[in-house]
Coordinates of C-alpha atoms in Angstrom, one line a residue:
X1 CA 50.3 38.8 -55.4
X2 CA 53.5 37.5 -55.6
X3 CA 55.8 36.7 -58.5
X4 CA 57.3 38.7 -61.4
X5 CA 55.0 39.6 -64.6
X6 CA 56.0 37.7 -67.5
X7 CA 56.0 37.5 -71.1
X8 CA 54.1 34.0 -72.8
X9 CA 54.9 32.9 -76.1
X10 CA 51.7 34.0 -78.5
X11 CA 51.3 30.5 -80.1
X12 CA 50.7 29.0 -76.5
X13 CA 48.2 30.0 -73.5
X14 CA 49.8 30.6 -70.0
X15 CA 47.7 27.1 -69.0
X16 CA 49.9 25.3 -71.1
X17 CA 53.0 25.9 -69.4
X18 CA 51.2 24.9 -65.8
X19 CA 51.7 21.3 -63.9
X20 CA 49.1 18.5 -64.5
X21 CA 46.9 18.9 -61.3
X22 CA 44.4 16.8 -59.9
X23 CA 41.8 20.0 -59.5
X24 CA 40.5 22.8 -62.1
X25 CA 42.0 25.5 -64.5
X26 CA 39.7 28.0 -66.0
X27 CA 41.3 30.6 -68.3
X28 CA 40.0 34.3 -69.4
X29 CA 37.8 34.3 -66.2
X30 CA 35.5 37.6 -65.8
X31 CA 37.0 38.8 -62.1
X32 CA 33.3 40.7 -61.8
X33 CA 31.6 37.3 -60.8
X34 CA 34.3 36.9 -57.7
X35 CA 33.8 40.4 -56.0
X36 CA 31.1 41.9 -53.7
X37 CA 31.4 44.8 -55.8
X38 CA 30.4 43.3 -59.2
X39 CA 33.6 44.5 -61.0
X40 CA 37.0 43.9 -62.8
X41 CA 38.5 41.8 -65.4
X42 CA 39.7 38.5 -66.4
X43 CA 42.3 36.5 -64.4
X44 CA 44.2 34.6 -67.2
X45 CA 44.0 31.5 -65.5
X46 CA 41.9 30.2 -61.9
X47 CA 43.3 27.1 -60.3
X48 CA 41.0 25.4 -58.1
X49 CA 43.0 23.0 -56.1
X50 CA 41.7 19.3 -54.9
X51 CA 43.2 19.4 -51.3
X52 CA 46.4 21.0 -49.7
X53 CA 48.5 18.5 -51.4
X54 CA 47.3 19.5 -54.5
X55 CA 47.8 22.9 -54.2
X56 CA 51.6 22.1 -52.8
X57 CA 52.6 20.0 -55.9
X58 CA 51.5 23.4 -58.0
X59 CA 53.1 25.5 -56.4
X60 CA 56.1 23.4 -56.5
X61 CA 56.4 22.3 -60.1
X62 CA 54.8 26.0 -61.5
X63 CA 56.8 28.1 -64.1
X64 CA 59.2 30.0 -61.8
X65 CA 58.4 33.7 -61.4
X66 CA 54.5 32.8 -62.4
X67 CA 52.3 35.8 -61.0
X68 CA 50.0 34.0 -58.6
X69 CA 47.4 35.8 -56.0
X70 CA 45.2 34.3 -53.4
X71 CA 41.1 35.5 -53.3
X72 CA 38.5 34.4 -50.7
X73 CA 35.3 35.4 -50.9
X74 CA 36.1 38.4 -52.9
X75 CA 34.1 40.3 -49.8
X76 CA 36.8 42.6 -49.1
X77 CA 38.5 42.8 -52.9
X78 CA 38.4 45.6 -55.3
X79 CA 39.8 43.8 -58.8
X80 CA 40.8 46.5 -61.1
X81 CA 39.3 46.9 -64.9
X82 CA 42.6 45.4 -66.8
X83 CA 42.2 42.2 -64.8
X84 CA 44.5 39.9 -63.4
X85 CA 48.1 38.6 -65.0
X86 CA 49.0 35.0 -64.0
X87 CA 47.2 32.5 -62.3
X88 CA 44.0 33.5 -59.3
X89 CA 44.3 30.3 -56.9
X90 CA 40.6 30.4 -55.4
X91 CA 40.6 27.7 -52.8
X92 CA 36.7 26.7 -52.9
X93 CA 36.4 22.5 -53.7
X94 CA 34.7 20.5 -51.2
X95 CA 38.3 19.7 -49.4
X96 CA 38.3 23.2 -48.4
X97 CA 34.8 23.6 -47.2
X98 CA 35.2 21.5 -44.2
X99 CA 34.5 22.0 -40.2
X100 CA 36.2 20.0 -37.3
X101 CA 34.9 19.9 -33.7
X102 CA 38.0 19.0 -30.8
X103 CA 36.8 19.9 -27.8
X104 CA 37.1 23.8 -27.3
X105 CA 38.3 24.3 -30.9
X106 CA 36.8 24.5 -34.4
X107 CA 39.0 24.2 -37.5
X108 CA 37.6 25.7 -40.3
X109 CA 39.4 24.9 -44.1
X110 CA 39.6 28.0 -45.6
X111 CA 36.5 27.9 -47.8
X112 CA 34.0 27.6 -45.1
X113 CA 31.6 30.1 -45.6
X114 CA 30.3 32.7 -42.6
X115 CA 26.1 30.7 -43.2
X116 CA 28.1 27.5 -42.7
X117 CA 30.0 28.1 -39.1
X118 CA 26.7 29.8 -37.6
X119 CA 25.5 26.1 -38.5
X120 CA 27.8 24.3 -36.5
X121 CA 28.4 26.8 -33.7
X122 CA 24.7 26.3 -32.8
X123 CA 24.3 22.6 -33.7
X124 CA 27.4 22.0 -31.4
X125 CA 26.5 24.9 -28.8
X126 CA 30.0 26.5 -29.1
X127 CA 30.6 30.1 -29.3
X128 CA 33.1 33.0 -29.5
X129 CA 32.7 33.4 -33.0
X130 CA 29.6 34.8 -33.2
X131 CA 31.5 38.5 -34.8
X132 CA 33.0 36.4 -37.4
X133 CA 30.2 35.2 -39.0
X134 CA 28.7 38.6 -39.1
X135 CA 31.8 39.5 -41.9
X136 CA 30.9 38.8 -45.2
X137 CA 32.9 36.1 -47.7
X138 CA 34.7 32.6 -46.5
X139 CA 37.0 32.6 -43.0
X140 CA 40.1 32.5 -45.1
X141 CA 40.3 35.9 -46.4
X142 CA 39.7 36.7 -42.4
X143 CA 43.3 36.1 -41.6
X144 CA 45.2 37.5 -43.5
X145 CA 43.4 41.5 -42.9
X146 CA 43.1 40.3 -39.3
X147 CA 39.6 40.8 -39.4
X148 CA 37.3 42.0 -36.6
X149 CA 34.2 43.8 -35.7
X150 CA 31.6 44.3 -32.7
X151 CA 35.4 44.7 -30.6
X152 CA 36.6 41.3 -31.5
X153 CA 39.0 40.4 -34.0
X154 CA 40.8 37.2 -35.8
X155 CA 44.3 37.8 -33.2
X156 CA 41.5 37.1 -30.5
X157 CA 40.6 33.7 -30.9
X158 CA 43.0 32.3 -33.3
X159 CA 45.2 29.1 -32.1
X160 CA 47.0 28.1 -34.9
X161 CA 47.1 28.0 -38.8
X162 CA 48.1 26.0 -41.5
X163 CA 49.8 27.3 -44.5
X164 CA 51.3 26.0 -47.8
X165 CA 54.4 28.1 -48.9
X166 CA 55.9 29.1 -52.1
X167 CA 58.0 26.0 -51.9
X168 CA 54.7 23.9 -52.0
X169 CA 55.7 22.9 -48.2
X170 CA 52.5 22.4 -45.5
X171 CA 53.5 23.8 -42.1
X172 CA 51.2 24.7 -39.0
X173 CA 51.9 28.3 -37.4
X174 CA 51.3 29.5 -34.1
X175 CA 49.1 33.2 -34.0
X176 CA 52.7 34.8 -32.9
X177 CA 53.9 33.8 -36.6
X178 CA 51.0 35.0 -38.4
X179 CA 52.1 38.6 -36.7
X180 CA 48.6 40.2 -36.9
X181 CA 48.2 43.6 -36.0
X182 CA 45.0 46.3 -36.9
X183 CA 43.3 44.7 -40.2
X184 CA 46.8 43.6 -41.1
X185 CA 49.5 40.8 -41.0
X186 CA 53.2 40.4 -41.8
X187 CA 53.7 37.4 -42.4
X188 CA 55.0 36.0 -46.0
X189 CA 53.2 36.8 -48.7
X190 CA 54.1 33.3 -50.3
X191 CA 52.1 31.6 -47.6
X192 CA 48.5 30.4 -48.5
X193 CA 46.1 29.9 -45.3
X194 CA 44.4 26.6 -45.7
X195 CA 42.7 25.7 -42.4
X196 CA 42.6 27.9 -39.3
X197 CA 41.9 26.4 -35.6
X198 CA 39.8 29.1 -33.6
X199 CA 39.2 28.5 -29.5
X200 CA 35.4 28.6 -28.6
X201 CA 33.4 28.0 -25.8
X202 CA 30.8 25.7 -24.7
X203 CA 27.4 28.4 -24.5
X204 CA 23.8 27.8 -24.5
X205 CA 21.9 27.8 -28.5
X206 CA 19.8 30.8 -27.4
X207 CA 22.8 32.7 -26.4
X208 CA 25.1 32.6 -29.6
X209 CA 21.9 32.7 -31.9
X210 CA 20.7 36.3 -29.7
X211 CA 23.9 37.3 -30.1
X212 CA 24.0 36.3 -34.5
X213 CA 20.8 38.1 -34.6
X214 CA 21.4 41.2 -32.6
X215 CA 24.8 41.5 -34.5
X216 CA 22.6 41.4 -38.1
X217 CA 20.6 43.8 -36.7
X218 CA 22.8 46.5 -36.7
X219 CA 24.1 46.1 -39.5
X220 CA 21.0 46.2 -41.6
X221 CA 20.5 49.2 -39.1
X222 CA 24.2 50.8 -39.4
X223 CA 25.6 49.9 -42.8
X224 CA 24.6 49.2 -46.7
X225 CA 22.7 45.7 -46.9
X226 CA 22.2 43.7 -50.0
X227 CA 24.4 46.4 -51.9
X228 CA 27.7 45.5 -53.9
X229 CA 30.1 47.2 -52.0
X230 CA 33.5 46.1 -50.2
X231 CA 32.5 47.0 -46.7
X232 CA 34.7 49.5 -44.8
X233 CA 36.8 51.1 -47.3
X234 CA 39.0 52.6 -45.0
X235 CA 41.2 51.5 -41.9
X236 CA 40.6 53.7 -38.7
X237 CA 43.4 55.9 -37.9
X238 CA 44.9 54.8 -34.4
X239 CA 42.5 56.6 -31.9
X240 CA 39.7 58.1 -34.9
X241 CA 37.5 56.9 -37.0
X242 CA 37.0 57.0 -40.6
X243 CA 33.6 57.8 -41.6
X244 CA 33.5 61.1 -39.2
X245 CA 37.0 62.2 -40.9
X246 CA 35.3 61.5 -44.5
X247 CA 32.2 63.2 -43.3
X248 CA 33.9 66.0 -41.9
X249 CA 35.6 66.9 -45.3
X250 CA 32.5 66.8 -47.1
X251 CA 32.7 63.5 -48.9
X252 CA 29.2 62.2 -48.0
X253 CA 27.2 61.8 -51.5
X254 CA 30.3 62.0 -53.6
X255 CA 30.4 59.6 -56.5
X256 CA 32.1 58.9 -59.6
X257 CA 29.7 57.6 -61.9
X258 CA 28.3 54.6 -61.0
X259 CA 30.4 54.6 -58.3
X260 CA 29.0 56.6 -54.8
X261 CA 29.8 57.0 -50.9
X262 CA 27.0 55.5 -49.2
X263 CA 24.3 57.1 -47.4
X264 CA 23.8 54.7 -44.3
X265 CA 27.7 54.7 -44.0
X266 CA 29.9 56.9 -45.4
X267 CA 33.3 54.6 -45.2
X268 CA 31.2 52.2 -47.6
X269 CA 31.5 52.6 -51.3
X270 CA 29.0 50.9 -53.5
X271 CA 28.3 50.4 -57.2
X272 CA 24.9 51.3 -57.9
X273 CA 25.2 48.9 -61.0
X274 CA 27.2 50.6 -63.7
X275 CA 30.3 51.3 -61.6
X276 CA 34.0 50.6 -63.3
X277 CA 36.6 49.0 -60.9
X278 CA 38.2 52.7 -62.1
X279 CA 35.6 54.0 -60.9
X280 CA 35.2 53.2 -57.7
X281 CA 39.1 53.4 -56.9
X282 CA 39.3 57.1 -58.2
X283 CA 36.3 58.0 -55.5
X284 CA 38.3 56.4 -53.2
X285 CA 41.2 58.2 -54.2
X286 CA 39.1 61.2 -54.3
X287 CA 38.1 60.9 -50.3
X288 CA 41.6 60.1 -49.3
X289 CA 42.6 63.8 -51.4
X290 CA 39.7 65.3 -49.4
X291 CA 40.7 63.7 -46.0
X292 CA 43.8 64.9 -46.1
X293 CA 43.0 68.7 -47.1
X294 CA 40.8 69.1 -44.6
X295 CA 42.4 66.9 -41.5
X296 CA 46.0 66.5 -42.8
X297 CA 45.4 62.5 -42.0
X298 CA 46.0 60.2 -44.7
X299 CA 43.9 57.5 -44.6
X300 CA 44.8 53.7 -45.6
X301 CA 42.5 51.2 -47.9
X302 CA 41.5 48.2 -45.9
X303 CA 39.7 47.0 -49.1
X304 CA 42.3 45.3 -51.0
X305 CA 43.3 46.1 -54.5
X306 CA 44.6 44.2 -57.3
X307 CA 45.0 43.5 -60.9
X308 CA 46.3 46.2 -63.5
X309 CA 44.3 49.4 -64.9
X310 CA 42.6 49.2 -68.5
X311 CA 44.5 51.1 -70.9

């Protein structure tokens, strides 16, 4: 999120003060129906944008110091129970659901959903990408946590980005600006990814879909499936990993509430249905308190958190 919290006159809304835009505003909209994990509470306002240009002339002509955040899928998102203050930008219109083929590369806008590359990358017999389609929510959030799995990650096969600042300005980036590292990035936190260009390769259909279905194998074999949770809770410490640390403090089974450490995978928390955002970040809490008794490591949340706590 960036942006300063402010304080709205109580005879008007916050959409009141925003620019005419060409796409959507809801207001008061239930965070829960966003996020893998079923939880949190109401952004004040949502801003679907039309296109890029759209989005720039927002951010442009927007009350200065508006809170505004930036959610994907909501795959990897924990929003907390007091909700969101300011505006939720959600880029998910048609505009941003779009897939171009050049040769060895595939742009994807950054609401192009996992289902929909797998799609394409077997119509067009290109792959590379098959670990990215095995992570759950839209290839836009994948950037900016550097995402990766089955030894693969974003910084891999990345080319190039486009972005729309805080300014409203559209620029293409290189890989080298987007400075990713482990399940992280540095670069501005006023820059919005719309549209990523991945290098692929030309490979046979049977390949890349063996390869999709031996990656969904395991994990339906390995991890939680068809549970709300966040996926891996935790980053890996630099040479470890984090479900043998929680399990050897003694955190497999724990729970708050609704709110437990999974059985199949113990760096995945799920609601079982009746979790609390609260609930499900004090368990977290809880492990990272236990961790570091027992191991004197302090681990890091790769989920990401936002929003403010109920009072």
């Amino acid at each position: 999120m960036f942006g300063l919290k402010k304080i709205w006159p109580q005879k008007k809304k916050l959409v009141d003060f925003l620019p005419e835009v060409r796409g959507r505003y809801d207001t008061d909209v239930p965070m829960s129906k966003y996020t893998w994990f079923g939880v949190g509470g109401p952004a004040d306002v949502m801003f679907h944008p039309e296109d890029e240009d759209d989005l720039g002339y927002f951010l442009k002509m927007m009350p200065y110091n508006l809170p505004v955040c930036v959610i994907g899928g909501g795959s990897n998102l924990l929003v907390r129970d007091g909700g969101i203050t300011g505006v939720v930008i959600r880029l998910d219109t048609k505009y941003f659901r779009q897939i171009k083929i050049s040769g060895n590369e595939i742009t994807c806008f950054a609401g192009v959903r996992n289902a929909d590359l797998k799609k394409v990358m077997l119509e067009h017999e290109l792959g590379g990408l098959e670990f990215l389609c095995s992570i759950p929510g839209v290839i836009g959030g994948s950037v900016k946590t550097n995402a990766g799995c089955f030894g693969r990650c974003v910084k891999d096969v990345i080319a190039r980005a486009t972005i729309v600042n805080g300014r409203g300005e559209k620029k293409t980036v290189t890989v080298d600006d987007l400075m990713l590292s482990y399940r992280s990035s540095l670069f501005p936190d006023d820059w919005i990814i719309t549209s990523i260009t991945f290098r692929v390769a030309k490979d046979k259909k049977e390949n890349i879909a063996r390869i999709l279905e031996e990656q969904k194998q395991y994990r339906m074999a390995n991890q939680p499936y068809n549970e709300k949770t966040a996926g891996s809770t935790f980053k890996n410490p630099e040479g470890l990993k984090a479900w043998e640390l929680i399990k050897k403090s003694g955190c497999c089974g724990l729970s708050v509430n609704g709110a437990k450490v999974s059985e199949k995978h113990c760096n995945f928390l799920i609601n079982t249905g009746k979790a609390t955002a609260n609930d499900i970040e004090t368990l977290g809490e809880e492990i990272i308190n236990r961790v570091k008794d027992k191991t004197s490591i302090v681990l890091e949340w790769e989920v990401k958190r936002m929003g403010i706590m109920k009072k």
